[in-house]
Amino acid sequence: MSNTFLTACGDRQSALHAHGANAQKIFDLIWTFSAVAATVWLLVVLVLATALLRGNLAKASRSPLQIDADQERRLTRAVGSATALTVVVLIALTIGSFFAGKSIASLSGSETVTVRVTGHQWWWEIRYPKTDSSQAILTANEIHVPVGESVKVKLDSLDVIHSFWVPSLAGKRDLIPGRPSELTLTADKPGIYRGQCAEFCGYQHAHMAIIVVAESREAFDAWRSRQDANAVTPASDEERRGQAAFLGTGCALCHAIRGTPATGTVGPDLTHVAGRRSLAADALVMTPGALAAWIADPQSVKPGAKMPRIALSADDLNAVVTYLGSLE
Amino acid sequence: MSGMPGKKAKRIEERGLKGIRDTGLDEARLRAFLAHAWHTPKGLYGWLATVDHKLIGKRYVVTAFLFLILAGLSALAMRFQLAAPEAGRISPDFYNQLFTMHGTTMMFLFAVPVMEAFTVYLVPLMIGTRNVAFPRLNAFSYWIYVSGGTMIWIAFAFNTGADAGWFSYVPLAGPDYGIGKRPDFWAQMVTYTEVSALAVAVEIIATVFKLRAPGMTLDRIPLYVWSVLVTAFVILFAMPAVMVSSTMLILDRLVGTKFFDPAAGGDALLWQHLFWFFGHPEVYIIFIPATGFVSAILPTFVRRPVFGYLGIVLSLIAIGFLSFGLWVHHMFATGLPQLGESFFTASSMMIAIPSGIQIFCWIATIWGGRPIFATPLVFVLGFIFTFVIGGMTGVMVASVPLDLQVHDTYFVVAHFHYVLVGGAVFPLLGAVYYWFPKVTGRMLSERLGHWNFWFVFLGFNLTFFPMHILGLQGMPRRIYTYPLESGWGSANLFISLSSLVLFAGFALLFLNMLLSLRNGRPAGDNPWGASTLEWATTSPPPSYNFPHLPVVTHREPLWARPDTLPVIEGLRVDAREVLGGTVADAVPQLRLPSADNSIWPLLSAIAVGGTFFASIYTPWAVVWGAIPISIGFICWFWPKGEPEDEE
Ligand code: HEM
Ligand SMILES: [Cu+2]
């Protein structure tokens, strides 16, 4: 069903495919720690195997062994050195981890773009605050960022705890009601990166994905100014009929379309919905068919989603889909 | 007035008969007296009223294994759903209940109770006494446990299974987002079963400190007993945190308090602090007794005492302390001040030191010994092999930046299963093979035992190792499905198939137990040639454990004196009595009466359980429930019989 992997072949949501400074630093740490861990484990298993073989080859006897004082002394020395070595390795790892943490923290402060992300059960509300050249805008489930620039992501939640995680770009950060937090991410290559809510947030936690679209500065600016515009006015009869149905049947209670009387805030803002790549937090690819399927019966696509089924005649449904499809 | 003289005469006459001591009695009469005094009546009444720690311990083990089966089946169902991407075999709602019930049951109803079960059974035998310090409390704690566990599973059967995760974070489990009565059942069950854990902890501390056989000084206590003693203290300090928090949760939900509601000045993070302040030590409550199993099994099969007794005891104590300094590493992604993070990174890493010391000591023990590859030893070896992996990934998640990638992914699922299954269940299975002969009088089949081991060992590693990689590849946990394009499909299919192997391994264990119970080779008193006191009595042990209380003069009593143990005399044999000694040196101090069978622990547990259950529906239950609870407790504690004659 979901889609953004299609172009990406599974490497767009992976801590092992780091495409940003934050994720890259952690990736290096993962390798260091894994190498040390594998070495230690191998040593332990080798010594264990040796111990088993030499004892077993010495022929098992059922009567308890006498303790040999010399051997005990040697064993004490061995256990002592192993412990000392453990302490040294742990200190080294702790220091390494500390410096990685520091250099990730040092990424913040140089951001050129700020995005506010609010977690909802089960979708992401995205808000770009007002800048000198643009007004504040609202969108959903898709973040656009300019490549190579640091982006400040400000996080909060209005219902339960969620966690913002785009593994290829950065580590995760929880969204806790009443405790705003933030995160810095950079994308060093253009592309589409997928992320997912990482903190269990109820019924449809599995379908709470987010997409980060990293594009050149020009493409980003162009996207940003497109978002500034209000929704296009319906051009055809079909679209007009769709808009009327949208406004008349209750969609507008929950959704906003800037430039129309629809100002609902419960669901995602639909002003430029057709410009987005996916629907319902990446549960569906954005196509007219998917839009129709979703609107006709959201609960069969994403059971538990907080969008009710709304009774629309077939014609109205088609019209609504056409209308939403025009909202680029 | 007129009846008094007659009654008094009768009393005096009875006194004359009373107070028979074991001094100078011939063996047959001694055993007959003891069997009479420690007798559990036949039939249903006896079954319900017994306070024999061995019967209660066995019951505990069986119950815990039944919960293991339920939790295992939930896991299989989850793996069935996750075997293919975008599968629609299990609805999201049911899936959320499944993983919550799986986690809750494994942690609260299997792992902790099964460790307690072994403790309750083994400790009196290992320290050479006839029963635990508070036998009725012991019975009570079992009834509490079994009814609490049954309650939440019945709720699950009625589609009211807990579904907010075994950690039940607020606000998801709180009044605004928790579905129906589901979190209420969860919260009450947790509070309720922790009552039982606390009771066992108190029980163990008192028993180990006061009832040890004469001469069992602190440095002669078997390492297993040390481990459960440390565990008992960890329980004592950790469990109240979760009881307080689950009570706050239920108050938020039922009475409308606002402990966790940020909009009303409460704090959602408070729940996490309280929960993990318990939840992290919880892992060690499971792990520490498992290390005790290892220290008990290893010397028997390498034919020498454990190397580094003192080092291991100090490590156990250190782990107990350090386990309280780690809870925040479950909360790194919530964003704490850097300084705090560094502190918790350092303390999380530090716990690897005492754990490492124990591992090194065990390997040194093997190095200095002559291993016999019996099933219990094989499980211990499997434990070292797997647990070290869990320990190393533990060091990884202790690093804040690294944790920010792997937290709440399948990497963590892999990590904690390596610690819990590799670190606790493997030793536990070794312990089953090791002590089964003592408990039942029959040996388990060694041949099936080895098959059992290989299925569990391979099944386990094949199931959980790939999860590390899935987690790094971005698969979050607690999702009921994942997209086809994620590329996680084949790994998940492999994992699901491997989980069948693991499941078959457990089936072999149960098969072996059932077959051997009827047809197993008779065990004899000490089939493994082990060194600790539980092997000094018959298999299975008589109701009074030891006909003569042993005196300990050595850390390995049965190896030091293979022929006869010295014994102490002077205890009454016509009534239940145990010997109390000093805390440090176990110098006999006084004879203590030991409680007789009673139905009141059960009735009190029913009263408490009913109150808890009803309180989910009305807070008034607490008021009305106080009446039957008080009646239960008064009858339970009502003094009866004659005061002990001073001597
Ligand atoms: C016929 C009227 C409606 C239409 C055409 C409509 C359309 C949509 C669309 C296109 C999306 C996907 C948005 C995105 O992913 O970017 C969506 C999601 C959503 N809608 Fe609606 N909607 C309607 C009615 C409602 C109503 C009445 C509610 C509130 C009660 C609602 C609540 C939601 C919510 C909460 C989501 C997010 C679902 C999720 O991803 O979990 N919708 N809707
Ligand atoms: Cu979420």
mmCIF file with all atom_site columns, N, CA and C in Angstrom, chain B residues 510-544:
data_model
loop_
_atom_site.group_PDB
_atom_site.id
_atom_site.type_symbol
_atom_site.label_atom_id
_atom_site.label_alt_id
_atom_site.label_comp_id
_atom_site.label_asym_id
_atom_site.label_entity_id
_atom_site.label_seq_id
_atom_site.pdbx_PDB_ins_code
_atom_site.Cartn_x
_atom_site.Cartn_y
_atom_site.Cartn_z
_atom_site.occupancy
_atom_site.B_iso_or_equiv
_atom_site.pdbx_formal_charge
_atom_site.auth_seq_id
_atom_site.auth_comp_id
_atom_site.auth_asym_id
_atom_site.auth_atom_id
_atom_site.pdbx_PDB_model_num
ATOM 1   N N  . PHE B 1 510 ? 8.403  -29.510 27.817 1.00 0.00 ? 510 PHE B N  1
ATOM 2   C CA . PHE B 1 510 ? 7.197  -29.961 28.510 1.00 0.00 ? 510 PHE B CA 1
ATOM 3   C C  . PHE B 1 510 ? 6.985  -31.462 28.311 1.00 0.00 ? 510 PHE B C  1
ATOM 4   N N  . LEU B 1 511 ? 7.307  -31.916 27.112 1.00 0.00 ? 511 LEU B N  1
ATOM 5   C CA . LEU B 1 511 ? 7.197  -33.343 26.835 1.00 0.00 ? 511 LEU B CA 1
ATOM 6   C C  . LEU B 1 511 ? 8.106  -34.134 27.772 1.00 0.00 ? 511 LEU B C  1
ATOM 7   N N  . ASN B 1 512 ? 9.329  -33.678 27.873 1.00 0.00 ? 512 ASN B N  1
ATOM 8   C CA . ASN B 1 512 ? 10.295 -34.344 28.736 1.00 0.00 ? 512 ASN B CA 1
ATOM 9   C C  . ASN B 1 512 ? 9.789  -34.392 30.182 1.00 0.00 ? 512 ASN B C  1
ATOM 10  N N  . MET B 1 513 ? 9.251  -33.277 30.634 1.00 0.00 ? 513 MET B N  1
ATOM 11  C CA . MET B 1 513 ? 8.760  -33.233 32.018 1.00 0.00 ? 513 MET B CA 1
ATOM 12  C C  . MET B 1 513 ? 7.631  -34.228 32.214 1.00 0.00 ? 513 MET B C  1
ATOM 13  N N  . LEU B 1 514 ? 6.690  -34.245 31.262 1.00 0.00 ? 514 LEU B N  1
ATOM 14  C CA . LEU B 1 514 ? 5.547  -35.144 31.411 1.00 0.00 ? 514 LEU B CA 1
ATOM 15  C C  . LEU B 1 514 ? 5.989  -36.600 31.379 1.00 0.00 ? 514 LEU B C  1
ATOM 16  N N  . LEU B 1 515 ? 6.839  -36.941 30.402 1.00 0.00 ? 515 LEU B N  1
ATOM 17  C CA . LEU B 1 515 ? 7.287  -38.335 30.285 1.00 0.00 ? 515 LEU B CA 1
ATOM 18  C C  . LEU B 1 515 ? 8.063  -38.753 31.528 1.00 0.00 ? 515 LEU B C  1
ATOM 19  N N  . SER B 1 516 ? 8.985  -37.896 31.953 1.00 0.00 ? 516 SER B N  1
ATOM 20  C CA . SER B 1 516 ? 9.868  -38.292 33.050 1.00 0.00 ? 516 SER B CA 1
ATOM 21  C C  . SER B 1 516 ? 9.142  -38.354 34.386 1.00 0.00 ? 516 SER B C  1
ATOM 22  N N  . LEU B 1 517 ? 8.082  -37.575 34.496 1.00 0.00 ? 517 LEU B N  1
ATOM 23  C CA . LEU B 1 517 ? 7.314  -37.589 35.733 1.00 0.00 ? 517 LEU B CA 1
ATOM 24  C C  . LEU B 1 517 ? 6.806  -38.995 36.015 1.00 0.00 ? 517 LEU B C  1
ATOM 25  N N  . ARG B 1 518 ? 6.454  -39.722 34.946 1.00 0.00 ? 518 ARG B N  1
ATOM 26  C CA . ARG B 1 518 ? 5.943  -41.077 35.115 1.00 0.00 ? 518 ARG B CA 1
ATOM 27  C C  . ARG B 1 518 ? 7.043  -42.118 34.969 1.00 0.00 ? 518 ARG B C  1
ATOM 28  N N  . ASN B 1 519 ? 7.890  -41.937 33.964 1.00 0.00 ? 519 ASN B N  1
ATOM 29  C CA . ASN B 1 519 ? 8.824  -43.007 33.638 1.00 0.00 ? 519 ASN B CA 1
ATOM 30  C C  . ASN B 1 519 ? 10.290 -42.694 33.897 1.00 0.00 ? 519 ASN B C  1
ATOM 31  N N  . GLY B 1 520 ? 10.559 -41.494 34.421 1.00 0.00 ? 520 GLY B N  1
ATOM 32  C CA . GLY B 1 520 ? 11.962 -41.115 34.594 1.00 0.00 ? 520 GLY B CA 1
ATOM 33  C C  . GLY B 1 520 ? 12.696 -42.070 35.519 1.00 0.00 ? 520 GLY B C  1
ATOM 34  N N  . ARG B 1 521 ? 14.019 -42.146 35.342 1.00 0.00 ? 521 ARG B N  1
ATOM 35  C CA . ARG B 1 521 ? 14.847 -42.964 36.205 1.00 0.00 ? 521 ARG B CA 1
ATOM 36  C C  . ARG B 1 521 ? 14.752 -42.404 37.624 1.00 0.00 ? 521 ARG B C  1
ATOM 37  N N  . PRO B 1 522 ? 14.594 -43.280 38.657 1.00 0.00 ? 522 PRO B N  1
ATOM 38  C CA . PRO B 1 522 ? 14.567 -42.774 40.028 1.00 0.00 ? 522 PRO B CA 1
ATOM 39  C C  . PRO B 1 522 ? 15.876 -42.057 40.342 1.00 0.00 ? 522 PRO B C  1
ATOM 40  N N  . ALA B 1 523 ? 15.759 -40.963 41.088 1.00 0.00 ? 523 ALA B N  1
ATOM 41  C CA . ALA B 1 523 ? 16.918 -40.076 41.200 1.00 0.00 ? 523 ALA B CA 1
ATOM 42  C C  . ALA B 1 523 ? 17.848 -40.418 42.355 1.00 0.00 ? 523 ALA B C  1
ATOM 43  N N  . GLY B 1 524 ? 17.292 -40.874 43.467 1.00 0.00 ? 524 GLY B N  1
ATOM 44  C CA . GLY B 1 524 ? 18.144 -40.989 44.656 1.00 0.00 ? 524 GLY B CA 1
ATOM 45  C C  . GLY B 1 524 ? 18.343 -39.623 45.284 1.00 0.00 ? 524 GLY B C  1
ATOM 46  N N  . ASP B 1 525 ? 19.014 -39.591 46.432 1.00 0.00 ? 525 ASP B N  1
ATOM 47  C CA . ASP B 1 525 ? 19.130 -38.326 47.150 1.00 0.00 ? 525 ASP B CA 1
ATOM 48  C C  . ASP B 1 525 ? 19.960 -37.293 46.388 1.00 0.00 ? 525 ASP B C  1
ATOM 49  N N  . ASN B 1 526 ? 21.082 -37.738 45.856 1.00 0.00 ? 526 ASN B N  1
ATOM 50  C CA . ASN B 1 526 ? 22.029 -36.772 45.303 1.00 0.00 ? 526 ASN B CA 1
ATOM 51  C C  . ASN B 1 526 ? 22.582 -37.275 43.971 1.00 0.00 ? 526 ASN B C  1
ATOM 52  N N  . PRO B 1 527 ? 21.738 -37.265 42.938 1.00 0.00 ? 527 PRO B N  1
ATOM 53  C CA . PRO B 1 527 ? 22.142 -37.893 41.677 1.00 0.00 ? 527 PRO B CA 1
ATOM 54  C C  . PRO B 1 527 ? 23.343 -37.224 41.022 1.00 0.00 ? 527 PRO B C  1
ATOM 55  N N  . TRP B 1 528 ? 23.520 -35.914 41.229 1.00 0.00 ? 528 TRP B N  1
ATOM 56  C CA . TRP B 1 528 ? 24.618 -35.220 40.531 1.00 0.00 ? 528 TRP B CA 1
ATOM 57  C C  . TRP B 1 528 ? 25.887 -35.189 41.369 1.00 0.00 ? 528 TRP B C  1
ATOM 58  N N  . GLY B 1 529 ? 25.826 -35.705 42.589 1.00 0.00 ? 529 GLY B N  1
ATOM 59  C CA . GLY B 1 529 ? 26.985 -35.560 43.471 1.00 0.00 ? 529 GLY B CA 1
ATOM 60  C C  . GLY B 1 529 ? 27.255 -34.111 43.824 1.00 0.00 ? 529 GLY B C  1
ATOM 61  N N  . ALA B 1 530 ? 26.188 -33.360 44.104 1.00 0.00 ? 530 ALA B N  1
ATOM 62  C CA . ALA B 1 530 ? 26.323 -31.929 44.361 1.00 0.00 ? 530 ALA B CA 1
ATOM 63  C C  . ALA B 1 530 ? 26.705 -31.673 45.810 1.00 0.00 ? 530 ALA B C  1
ATOM 64  N N  . SER B 1 531 ? 26.976 -30.398 46.120 1.00 0.00 ? 531 SER B N  1
ATOM 65  C CA . SER B 1 531 ? 27.601 -30.106 47.408 1.00 0.00 ? 531 SER B CA 1
ATOM 66  C C  . SER B 1 531 ? 26.690 -29.417 48.409 1.00 0.00 ? 531 SER B C  1
ATOM 67  N N  . THR B 1 532 ? 25.510 -28.947 47.992 1.00 0.00 ? 532 THR B N  1
ATOM 68  C CA . THR B 1 532 ? 24.727 -28.119 48.911 1.00 0.00 ? 532 THR B CA 1
ATOM 69  C C  . THR B 1 532 ? 23.648 -28.917 49.632 1.00 0.00 ? 532 THR B C  1
ATOM 70  N N  . LEU B 1 533 ? 23.099 -28.294 50.694 1.00 0.00 ? 533 LEU B N  1
ATOM 71  C CA . LEU B 1 533 ? 22.287 -29.040 51.658 1.00 0.00 ? 533 LEU B CA 1
ATOM 72  C C  . LEU B 1 533 ? 21.011 -29.671 51.091 1.00 0.00 ? 533 LEU B C  1
ATOM 73  N N  . GLU B 1 534 ? 20.418 -29.065 50.048 1.00 0.00 ? 534 GLU B N  1
ATOM 74  C CA . GLU B 1 534 ? 19.158 -29.633 49.570 1.00 0.00 ? 534 GLU B CA 1
ATOM 75  C C  . GLU B 1 534 ? 19.352 -31.075 49.107 1.00 0.00 ? 534 GLU B C  1
ATOM 76  N N  . TRP B 1 535 ? 20.600 -31.440 48.775 1.00 0.00 ? 535 TRP B N  1
ATOM 77  C CA . TRP B 1 535 ? 20.859 -32.802 48.308 1.00 0.00 ? 535 TRP B CA 1
ATOM 78  C C  . TRP B 1 535 ? 21.103 -33.764 49.464 1.00 0.00 ? 535 TRP B C  1
ATOM 79  N N  . ALA B 1 536 ? 21.052 -33.236 50.694 1.00 0.00 ? 536 ALA B N  1
ATOM 80  C CA . ALA B 1 536 ? 21.296 -34.105 51.850 1.00 0.00 ? 536 ALA B CA 1
ATOM 81  C C  . ALA B 1 536 ? 20.041 -34.847 52.287 1.00 0.00 ? 536 ALA B C  1
ATOM 82  N N  . THR B 1 537 ? 18.889 -34.388 51.800 1.00 0.00 ? 537 THR B N  1
ATOM 83  C CA . THR B 1 537 ? 17.649 -35.057 52.200 1.00 0.00 ? 537 THR B CA 1
ATOM 84  C C  . THR B 1 537 ? 17.125 -35.897 51.033 1.00 0.00 ? 537 THR B C  1
ATOM 85  N N  . THR B 1 538 ? 16.028 -36.627 51.282 1.00 0.00 ? 538 THR B N  1
ATOM 86  C CA . THR B 1 538 ? 15.530 -37.513 50.229 1.00 0.00 ? 538 THR B CA 1
ATOM 87  C C  . THR B 1 538 ? 14.955 -36.730 49.053 1.00 0.00 ? 538 THR B C  1
ATOM 88  N N  . SER B 1 539 ? 14.796 -37.400 47.921 1.00 0.00 ? 539 SER B N  1
ATOM 89  C CA . SER B 1 539 ? 14.142 -36.794 46.760 1.00 0.00 ? 539 SER B CA 1
ATOM 90  C C  . SER B 1 539 ? 12.864 -37.572 46.492 1.00 0.00 ? 539 SER B C  1
ATOM 91  N N  . PRO B 1 540 ? 11.699 -36.953 46.502 1.00 0.00 ? 540 PRO B N  1
ATOM 92  C CA . PRO B 1 540 ? 11.421 -35.595 46.989 1.00 0.00 ? 540 PRO B CA 1
ATOM 93  C C  . PRO B 1 540 ? 11.578 -35.504 48.504 1.00 0.00 ? 540 PRO B C  1
ATOM 94  N N  . PRO B 1 541 ? 11.816 -34.308 49.007 1.00 0.00 ? 541 PRO B N  1
ATOM 95  C CA . PRO B 1 541 ? 12.035 -34.167 50.445 1.00 0.00 ? 541 PRO B CA 1
ATOM 96  C C  . PRO B 1 541 ? 10.746 -34.415 51.218 1.00 0.00 ? 541 PRO B C  1
ATOM 97  N N  . PRO B 1 542 ? 10.843 -34.918 52.452 1.00 0.00 ? 542 PRO B N  1
ATOM 98  C CA . PRO B 1 542 ? 9.649  -35.102 53.270 1.00 0.00 ? 542 PRO B CA 1
ATOM 99  C C  . PRO B 1 542 ? 9.066  -33.750 53.678 1.00 0.00 ? 542 PRO B C  1
ATOM 100 N N  . SER B 1 543 ? 7.835  -33.767 54.197 1.00 0.00 ? 543 SER B N  1
ATOM 101 C CA . SER B 1 543 ? 7.169  -32.503 54.528 1.00 0.00 ? 543 SER B CA 1
ATOM 102 C C  . SER B 1 543 ? 8.004  -31.676 55.495 1.00 0.00 ? 543 SER B C  1
ATOM 103 N N  . TYR B 1 544 ? 8.826  -32.335 56.314 1.00 0.00 ? 544 TYR B N  1
ATOM 104 C CA . TYR B 1 544 ? 9.622  -31.592 57.311 1.00 0.00 ? 544 TYR B CA 1
ATOM 105 C C  . TYR B 1 544 ? 11.040 -31.336 56.812 1.00 0.00 ? 544 TYR B C  1
#
